């Protein structure tokens, strides 16, 4: 700045050529530079999983992750392949279920987890086997897995004592063939919410005994009495997801979840009631190797898990861990064959497959085929 008549002249003069060159250079830096979400991360280290400061337990030590997992997670954003694009959900059944949910203040994991198959499942799809996944115990989870878009809270709202009755009443009127009951994790409750689960199942079976009921539970912090309670409530399928291979569990799931603890839950459910069908799910595309997936499937068969689903991990928001790889449909077909060869009752494997995706269609179709043999 220069003085003029005893005052500072704050005006800055640039030549048109200099200004244009600087703007061009700045634009290029913006295109290749980090996104806004990377500046929101706590601390100076960038987290390759894209955690969000303030969200419960989503933060990972970036140095530890880099040393253990390596640079393979620091890949640029990839375009969504055509095989993962879906249509906007429409249809009479879809609209009816959505309206009923709003009226009874109920939640579904289909909506909370932003599932791409919601229209297909609620509408019944090609085979008209309508499936819905109801999320019990509210929409706030005490855990913060790095792949999940469900809200997290250390102190979630109290349980709705009317929820079991409302859920049973609504489902009995929807004309569903198969329903999946799941929940947020409620580590704040002494029994993890297992009695709430069991009561809902008992009421539902009383009102609509023809509906097949699958329960997708958390690990109840390893408290096997809670697993017992759900197993003996009258359900048809007990599901608990290992989510990923053992080597990546600590980076993908909340720190309170372990691969071995999940295996114990599934193993105990089968021991409590050997006739019960047990089921789990694995996400692909988070950095796992083929050998790790194979080892995981073998571990599951050792404890007599009956059903397994494999699907593509899809990043819900930029705050969540990045997709490492979009696995091809051909590779998913390969894993289906591997699962069948290992002896699973059924293996559902595909880019858009989720733990409860078309659960009724897969389950009922498999049973019908076996009866025709």
GROMACS .gro file of C-alpha atoms in nm:
model
  373
    1UNK     CA    1   0.000   0.000   0.000
    2UNK     CA    2   0.119   0.356  -0.074
    3UNK     CA    3   0.047   0.683   0.095
    4UNK     CA    4  -0.151   0.952  -0.090
    5UNK     CA    5  -0.203   1.289   0.083
    6UNK     CA    6  -0.121   1.133   0.421
    7UNK     CA    7  -0.361   0.840   0.370
    8UNK     CA    8  -0.314   0.479   0.264
    9UNK     CA    9  -0.438   0.376  -0.079
   10UNK     CA   10  -0.590   0.029  -0.026
   11UNK     CA   11  -0.672  -0.033  -0.391
   12UNK     CA   12  -0.484  -0.321  -0.559
   13UNK     CA   13  -0.421  -0.314  -0.930
   14UNK     CA   14  -0.370  -0.628  -1.142
   15UNK     CA   15  -0.314  -0.652  -1.514
   16UNK     CA   16  -0.588  -0.848  -1.700
   17UNK     CA   17  -0.334  -1.112  -1.811
   18UNK     CA   18  -0.206  -1.170  -1.457
   19UNK     CA   19  -0.559  -1.197  -1.316
   20UNK     CA   20  -0.667  -1.446  -1.583
   21UNK     CA   21  -0.361  -1.666  -1.532
   22UNK     CA   22  -0.407  -1.673  -1.155
   23UNK     CA   23  -0.775  -1.763  -1.184
   24UNK     CA   24  -0.694  -2.049  -1.422
   25UNK     CA   25  -0.426  -2.181  -1.188
   26UNK     CA   26  -0.661  -2.154  -0.887
   27UNK     CA   27  -0.938  -2.341  -1.072
   28UNK     CA   28  -0.702  -2.628  -1.148
   29UNK     CA   29  -0.605  -2.650  -0.781
   30UNK     CA   30  -0.971  -2.667  -0.680
   31UNK     CA   31  -1.037  -2.952  -0.924
   32UNK     CA   32  -0.754  -3.167  -0.792
   33UNK     CA   33  -0.757  -3.058  -0.429
   34UNK     CA   34  -0.932  -3.214  -0.128
   35UNK     CA   35  -1.307  -3.191  -0.075
   36UNK     CA   36  -1.479  -2.988   0.195
   37UNK     CA   37  -1.547  -3.300   0.403
   38UNK     CA   38  -1.173  -3.357   0.439
   39UNK     CA   39  -1.136  -3.022   0.616
   40UNK     CA   40  -1.404  -3.110   0.870
   41UNK     CA   41  -1.211  -3.410   1.005
   42UNK     CA   42  -1.080  -3.372   1.359
   43UNK     CA   43  -0.704  -3.322   1.374
   44UNK     CA   44  -0.456  -3.262   1.099
   45UNK     CA   45  -0.444  -3.617   0.966
   46UNK     CA   46  -0.679  -3.711   0.683
   47UNK     CA   47  -0.886  -4.022   0.749
   48UNK     CA   48  -0.916  -4.247   0.442
   49UNK     CA   49  -1.254  -4.365   0.570
   50UNK     CA   50  -1.400  -4.014   0.557
   51UNK     CA   51  -1.516  -3.996   0.920
   52UNK     CA   52  -1.712  -3.699   1.049
   53UNK     CA   53  -1.613  -3.518   1.368
   54UNK     CA   54  -1.892  -3.533   1.622
   55UNK     CA   55  -2.040  -3.861   1.504
   56UNK     CA   56  -2.005  -4.128   1.769
   57UNK     CA   57  -1.700  -4.354   1.735
   58UNK     CA   58  -1.655  -4.291   1.361
   59UNK     CA   59  -1.303  -4.155   1.397
   60UNK     CA   60  -1.008  -4.377   1.310
   61UNK     CA   61  -0.643  -4.307   1.381
   62UNK     CA   62  -0.522  -4.218   1.032
   63UNK     CA   63  -0.161  -4.309   1.105
   64UNK     CA   64  -0.258  -4.654   1.236
   65UNK     CA   65  -0.482  -4.718   0.937
   66UNK     CA   66  -0.209  -4.614   0.692
   67UNK     CA   67   0.045  -4.842   0.856
   68UNK     CA   68  -0.190  -5.141   0.871
   69UNK     CA   69  -0.407  -5.115   0.562
   70UNK     CA   70  -0.181  -4.905   0.343
   71UNK     CA   71  -0.242  -4.668   0.059
   72UNK     CA   72  -0.496  -4.892  -0.114
   73UNK     CA   73  -0.777  -4.701   0.060
   74UNK     CA   74  -0.657  -4.366  -0.068
   75UNK     CA   75  -0.805  -4.413  -0.411
   76UNK     CA   76  -0.984  -4.138  -0.605
   77UNK     CA   77  -1.363  -4.139  -0.625
   78UNK     CA   78  -1.498  -4.383  -0.881
   79UNK     CA   79  -1.806  -4.342  -1.098
   80UNK     CA   80  -2.101  -4.565  -1.018
   81UNK     CA   81  -2.112  -4.855  -1.265
   82UNK     CA   82  -2.428  -4.904  -1.470
   83UNK     CA   83  -2.511  -5.230  -1.295
   84UNK     CA   84  -2.557  -5.043  -0.965
   85UNK     CA   85  -2.809  -4.787  -1.092
   86UNK     CA   86  -3.173  -4.846  -0.995
   87UNK     CA   87  -3.512  -4.694  -1.073
   88UNK     CA   88  -3.701  -4.453  -0.848
   89UNK     CA   89  -3.935  -4.659  -0.624
   90UNK     CA   90  -4.304  -4.646  -0.721
   91UNK     CA   91  -4.611  -4.865  -0.694
   92UNK     CA   92  -4.930  -4.911  -0.493
   93UNK     CA   93  -4.779  -5.148  -0.236
   94UNK     CA   94  -4.475  -4.926  -0.190
   95UNK     CA   95  -4.692  -4.618  -0.128
   96UNK     CA   96  -4.923  -4.801   0.113
   97UNK     CA   97  -4.639  -4.935   0.326
   98UNK     CA   98  -4.468  -4.597   0.336
   99UNK     CA   99  -4.787  -4.419   0.447
  100UNK     CA  100  -4.856  -4.676   0.719
  101UNK     CA  101  -4.503  -4.638   0.853
  102UNK     CA  102  -4.547  -4.264   0.886
  103UNK     CA  103  -4.884  -4.299   1.057
  104UNK     CA  104  -4.753  -4.542   1.321
  105UNK     CA  105  -4.414  -4.372   1.368
  106UNK     CA  106  -4.229  -4.686   1.258
  107UNK     CA  107  -3.887  -4.706   1.096
  108UNK     CA  108  -3.741  -4.934   0.831
  109UNK     CA  109  -3.377  -5.007   0.764
  110UNK     CA  110  -3.476  -4.984   0.397
  111UNK     CA  111  -3.511  -4.607   0.439
  112UNK     CA  112  -3.261  -4.538   0.717
  113UNK     CA  113  -2.981  -4.724   0.538
  114UNK     CA  114  -3.083  -4.578   0.199
  115UNK     CA  115  -3.118  -4.921   0.042
  116UNK     CA  116  -3.132  -4.912  -0.340
  117UNK     CA  117  -3.379  -5.204  -0.351
  118UNK     CA  118  -3.661  -5.047  -0.151
  119UNK     CA  119  -3.911  -5.024  -0.439
  120UNK     CA  120  -3.842  -5.378  -0.554
  121UNK     CA  121  -3.877  -5.534  -0.209
  122UNK     CA  122  -4.181  -5.337  -0.092
  123UNK     CA  123  -4.355  -5.376  -0.424
  124UNK     CA  124  -4.293  -5.750  -0.443
  125UNK     CA  125  -4.067  -5.744  -0.746
  126UNK     CA  126  -4.084  -5.984  -1.037
  127UNK     CA  127  -4.216  -6.275  -0.829
  128UNK     CA  128  -4.459  -6.065  -0.621
  129UNK     CA  129  -4.299  -6.180  -0.296
  130UNK     CA  130  -4.324  -5.862  -0.091
  131UNK     CA  131  -4.060  -5.813   0.178
  132UNK     CA  132  -4.005  -5.534   0.428
  133UNK     CA  133  -3.739  -5.478   0.691
  134UNK     CA  134  -3.866  -5.303   1.003
  135UNK     CA  135  -3.615  -5.133   1.231
  136UNK     CA  136  -3.713  -5.161   1.597
  137UNK     CA  137  -3.615  -4.951   1.900
  138UNK     CA  138  -3.594  -4.615   1.727
  139UNK     CA  139  -3.364  -4.463   1.469
  140UNK     CA  140  -3.065  -4.377   1.689
  141UNK     CA  141  -2.788  -4.634   1.727
  142UNK     CA  142  -2.539  -4.645   2.014
  143UNK     CA  143  -2.270  -4.756   1.772
  144UNK     CA  144  -2.106  -4.585   1.477
  145UNK     CA  145  -2.002  -4.830   1.207
  146UNK     CA  146  -1.818  -4.658   0.924
  147UNK     CA  147  -2.038  -4.795   0.647
  148UNK     CA  148  -2.377  -4.720   0.800
  149UNK     CA  149  -2.593  -4.409   0.757
  150UNK     CA  150  -2.814  -4.471   1.062
  151UNK     CA  151  -2.786  -4.190   1.319
  152UNK     CA  152  -2.571  -4.245   1.627
  153UNK     CA  153  -2.627  -4.134   1.985
  154UNK     CA  154  -2.479  -4.215   2.325
  155UNK     CA  155  -2.820  -4.159   2.481
  156UNK     CA  156  -3.095  -4.263   2.238
  157UNK     CA  157  -3.461  -4.205   2.315
  158UNK     CA  158  -3.640  -4.451   2.547
  159UNK     CA  159  -3.811  -4.750   2.389
  160UNK     CA  160  -4.165  -4.700   2.262
  161UNK     CA  161  -4.370  -4.946   2.469
  162UNK     CA  162  -4.638  -4.948   2.199
  163UNK     CA  163  -4.399  -5.039   1.920
  164UNK     CA  164  -4.434  -5.421   1.938
  165UNK     CA  165  -4.813  -5.395   1.908
  166UNK     CA  166  -4.797  -5.130   1.634
  167UNK     CA  167  -4.545  -5.330   1.431
  168UNK     CA  168  -4.743  -5.652   1.461
  169UNK     CA  169  -5.068  -5.479   1.366
  170UNK     CA  170  -4.920  -5.300   1.066
  171UNK     CA  171  -4.734  -5.599   0.925
  172UNK     CA  172  -5.034  -5.828   0.960
  173UNK     CA  173  -5.228  -5.596   0.725
  174UNK     CA  174  -4.963  -5.537   0.458
  175UNK     CA  175  -4.997  -5.865   0.276
  176UNK     CA  176  -4.631  -5.950   0.320
  177UNK     CA  177  -4.497  -6.301   0.275
  178UNK     CA  178  -4.177  -6.243   0.466
  179UNK     CA  179  -4.069  -5.978   0.713
  180UNK     CA  180  -3.730  -5.895   0.854
  181UNK     CA  181  -3.716  -5.738   1.198
  182UNK     CA  182  -3.391  -5.563   1.277
  183UNK     CA  183  -3.290  -5.286   1.514
  184UNK     CA  184  -3.037  -5.025   1.599
  185UNK     CA  185  -2.781  -5.135   1.857
  186UNK     CA  186  -2.898  -5.044   2.207
  187UNK     CA  187  -2.594  -5.091   2.429
  188UNK     CA  188  -2.765  -4.858   2.676
  189UNK     CA  189  -3.022  -5.127   2.765
  190UNK     CA  190  -2.939  -5.410   3.009
  191UNK     CA  191  -3.062  -5.680   2.769
  192UNK     CA  192  -2.970  -5.494   2.451
  193UNK     CA  193  -3.340  -5.480   2.364
  194UNK     CA  194  -3.378  -5.857   2.326
  195UNK     CA  195  -3.708  -5.871   2.517
  196UNK     CA  196  -3.846  -5.594   2.293
  197UNK     CA  197  -3.748  -5.807   1.994
  198UNK     CA  198  -3.906  -6.121   2.140
  199UNK     CA  199  -4.233  -5.949   2.231
  200UNK     CA  200  -4.268  -5.809   1.879
  201UNK     CA  201  -4.217  -6.153   1.726
  202UNK     CA  202  -4.468  -6.321   1.957
  203UNK     CA  203  -4.736  -6.062   1.881
  204UNK     CA  204  -4.669  -6.078   1.507
  205UNK     CA  205  -4.689  -6.456   1.494
  206UNK     CA  206  -5.015  -6.442   1.689
  207UNK     CA  207  -5.173  -6.196   1.445
  208UNK     CA  208  -5.026  -6.341   1.124
  209UNK     CA  209  -4.892  -6.695   1.175
  210UNK     CA  210  -4.842  -6.742   0.799
  211UNK     CA  211  -4.574  -6.473   0.773
  212UNK     CA  212  -4.215  -6.593   0.785
  213UNK     CA  213  -4.016  -6.386   1.033
  214UNK     CA  214  -3.644  -6.323   1.014
  215UNK     CA  215  -3.464  -6.136   1.292
  216UNK     CA  216  -3.145  -5.952   1.211
  217UNK     CA  217  -2.994  -5.872   1.550
  218UNK     CA  218  -2.683  -5.706   1.680
  219UNK     CA  219  -2.430  -5.893   1.891
  220UNK     CA  220  -2.587  -5.793   2.226
  221UNK     CA  221  -2.230  -5.723   2.345
  222UNK     CA  222  -2.174  -6.098   2.353
  223UNK     CA  223  -2.450  -6.162   2.611
  224UNK     CA  224  -2.575  -6.500   2.494
  225UNK     CA  225  -2.883  -6.494   2.721
  226UNK     CA  226  -3.018  -6.220   2.496
  227UNK     CA  227  -2.956  -6.441   2.193
  228UNK     CA  228  -3.151  -6.721   2.369
  229UNK     CA  229  -3.444  -6.489   2.428
  230UNK     CA  230  -3.477  -6.402   2.060
  231UNK     CA  231  -3.415  -6.758   1.937
  232UNK     CA  232  -3.704  -6.896   2.145
  233UNK     CA  233  -3.955  -6.624   2.052
  234UNK     CA  234  -4.100  -6.805   1.750
  235UNK     CA  235  -3.893  -6.664   1.464
  236UNK     CA  236  -3.804  -6.861   1.149
  237UNK     CA  237  -3.459  -6.724   1.065
  238UNK     CA  238  -3.192  -6.584   1.296
  239UNK     CA  239  -2.957  -6.343   1.120
  240UNK     CA  240  -2.653  -6.157   1.243
  241UNK     CA  241  -2.411  -5.991   1.003
  242UNK     CA  242  -2.034  -6.030   1.019
  243UNK     CA  243  -2.030  -5.744   0.762
  244UNK     CA  244  -1.671  -5.792   0.643
  245UNK     CA  245  -1.365  -6.015   0.667
  246UNK     CA  246  -1.187  -6.043   1.001
  247UNK     CA  247  -0.882  -5.840   0.896
  248UNK     CA  248  -1.096  -5.533   0.816
  249UNK     CA  249  -1.350  -5.558   1.099
  250UNK     CA  250  -1.187  -5.296   1.323
  251UNK     CA  251  -1.181  -5.044   1.037
  252UNK     CA  252  -1.530  -5.112   0.901
  253UNK     CA  253  -1.736  -5.176   1.214
  254UNK     CA  254  -1.768  -5.002   1.549
  255UNK     CA  255  -1.482  -5.087   1.786
  256UNK     CA  256  -1.720  -5.280   2.014
  257UNK     CA  257  -1.795  -5.531   1.739
  258UNK     CA  258  -1.552  -5.813   1.665
  259UNK     CA  259  -1.554  -6.086   1.405
  260UNK     CA  260  -1.515  -6.361   1.667
  261UNK     CA  261  -1.797  -6.223   1.879
  262UNK     CA  262  -2.025  -6.229   1.575
  263UNK     CA  263  -1.933  -6.591   1.509
  264UNK     CA  264  -2.021  -6.678   1.870
  265UNK     CA  265  -2.367  -6.521   1.831
  266UNK     CA  266  -2.441  -6.723   1.517
  267UNK     CA  267  -2.298  -7.042   1.664
  268UNK     CA  268  -2.499  -7.005   1.985
  269UNK     CA  269  -2.824  -6.943   1.797
  270UNK     CA  270  -2.777  -7.269   1.606
  271UNK     CA  271  -2.688  -7.465   1.922
  272UNK     CA  272  -2.994  -7.331   2.105
  273UNK     CA  273  -3.225  -7.449   1.828
  274UNK     CA  274  -3.059  -7.673   1.565
  275UNK     CA  275  -3.364  -7.657   1.335
  276UNK     CA  276  -3.340  -7.278   1.319
  277UNK     CA  277  -3.203  -7.130   0.997
  278UNK     CA  278  -2.906  -6.900   1.059
  279UNK     CA  279  -2.791  -6.633   0.819
  280UNK     CA  280  -2.524  -6.366   0.777
  281UNK     CA  281  -2.407  -6.106   0.527
  282UNK     CA  282  -2.076  -5.984   0.387
  283UNK     CA  283  -2.004  -5.655   0.207
  284UNK     CA  284  -1.753  -5.663  -0.076
  285UNK     CA  285  -1.556  -5.373  -0.218
  286UNK     CA  286  -1.405  -5.244   0.108
  287UNK     CA  287  -1.052  -5.372   0.049
  288UNK     CA  288  -1.083  -5.744   0.117
  289UNK     CA  289  -0.884  -6.007  -0.073
  290UNK     CA  290  -1.025  -6.321  -0.234
  291UNK     CA  291  -0.838  -6.534   0.017
  292UNK     CA  292  -0.995  -6.342   0.306
  293UNK     CA  293  -1.345  -6.385   0.163
  294UNK     CA  294  -1.284  -6.757   0.116
  295UNK     CA  295  -1.159  -6.792   0.474
  296UNK     CA  296  -1.466  -6.607   0.601
  297UNK     CA  297  -1.705  -6.836   0.415
  298UNK     CA  298  -1.526  -7.142   0.551
  299UNK     CA  299  -1.544  -7.007   0.906
  300UNK     CA  300  -1.918  -6.956   0.865
  301UNK     CA  301  -1.973  -7.310   0.743
  302UNK     CA  302  -1.773  -7.448   1.037
  303UNK     CA  303  -2.038  -7.313   1.274
  304UNK     CA  304  -2.318  -7.435   1.045
  305UNK     CA  305  -2.446  -7.101   0.921
  306UNK     CA  306  -2.712  -7.191   0.663
  307UNK     CA  307  -2.742  -6.881   0.446
  308UNK     CA  308  -2.507  -6.608   0.333
  309UNK     CA  309  -2.557  -6.295   0.126
  310UNK     CA  310  -2.278  -6.103  -0.047
  311UNK     CA  311  -2.332  -5.752  -0.183
  312UNK     CA  312  -2.148  -5.441  -0.295
  313UNK     CA  313  -2.064  -5.178  -0.034
  314UNK     CA  314  -2.203  -4.843  -0.147
  315UNK     CA  315  -2.094  -4.528   0.034
  316UNK     CA  316  -2.404  -4.361   0.186
  317UNK     CA  317  -2.246  -4.015   0.222
  318UNK     CA  318  -1.903  -3.854   0.191
  319UNK     CA  319  -1.868  -3.882   0.569
  320UNK     CA  320  -1.844  -4.260   0.542
  321UNK     CA  321  -1.558  -4.482   0.433
  322UNK     CA  322  -1.482  -4.480   0.063
  323UNK     CA  323  -1.553  -4.762  -0.179
  324UNK     CA  324  -1.227  -4.941  -0.251
  325UNK     CA  325  -1.359  -5.133  -0.551
  326UNK     CA  326  -1.679  -5.192  -0.748
  327UNK     CA  327  -1.693  -5.569  -0.774
  328UNK     CA  328  -1.821  -5.697  -1.109
  329UNK     CA  329  -2.139  -5.905  -1.146
  330UNK     CA  330  -1.922  -6.188  -1.279
  331UNK     CA  331  -1.719  -6.193  -0.956
  332UNK     CA  332  -2.038  -6.205  -0.752
  333UNK     CA  333  -2.148  -6.504  -0.959
  334UNK     CA  334  -1.818  -6.668  -0.873
  335UNK     CA  335  -1.882  -6.620  -0.501
  336UNK     CA  336  -2.232  -6.763  -0.537
  337UNK     CA  337  -2.083  -7.080  -0.683
  338UNK     CA  338  -1.825  -7.095  -0.406
  339UNK     CA  339  -2.098  -7.059  -0.142
  340UNK     CA  340  -2.309  -7.331  -0.300
  341UNK     CA  341  -2.008  -7.562  -0.326
  342UNK     CA  342  -1.928  -7.507   0.043
  343UNK     CA  343  -2.275  -7.629   0.134
  344UNK     CA  344  -2.475  -7.319   0.228
  345UNK     CA  345  -2.851  -7.373   0.207
  346UNK     CA  346  -2.854  -7.071  -0.022
  347UNK     CA  347  -2.603  -6.811  -0.130
  348UNK     CA  348  -2.741  -6.479  -0.252
  349UNK     CA  349  -2.459  -6.293  -0.425
  350UNK     CA  350  -2.488  -5.983  -0.643
  351UNK     CA  351  -2.397  -5.612  -0.657
  352UNK     CA  352  -2.734  -5.498  -0.520
  353UNK     CA  353  -2.790  -5.785  -0.278
  354UNK     CA  354  -2.832  -5.677   0.084
  355UNK     CA  355  -2.872  -5.889   0.397
  356UNK     CA  356  -3.251  -5.871   0.366
  357UNK     CA  357  -3.280  -5.801  -0.007
  358UNK     CA  358  -3.575  -5.997  -0.145
  359UNK     CA  359  -3.535  -6.223   0.156
  360UNK     CA  360  -3.870  -6.385   0.093
  361UNK     CA  361  -3.798  -6.449  -0.273
  362UNK     CA  362  -3.462  -6.613  -0.208
  363UNK     CA  363  -3.575  -6.811   0.093
  364UNK     CA  364  -3.913  -6.929  -0.034
  365UNK     CA  365  -3.781  -6.999  -0.383
  366UNK     CA  366  -3.506  -7.215  -0.242
  367UNK     CA  367  -3.744  -7.414  -0.023
  368UNK     CA  368  -3.984  -7.470  -0.314
  369UNK     CA  369  -3.705  -7.594  -0.538
  370UNK     CA  370  -3.590  -7.841  -0.275
  371UNK     CA  371  -3.945  -7.974  -0.237
  372UNK     CA  372  -3.971  -8.029  -0.611
  373UNK     CA  373  -3.652  -8.238  -0.622
   0.00000   0.00000   0.00000
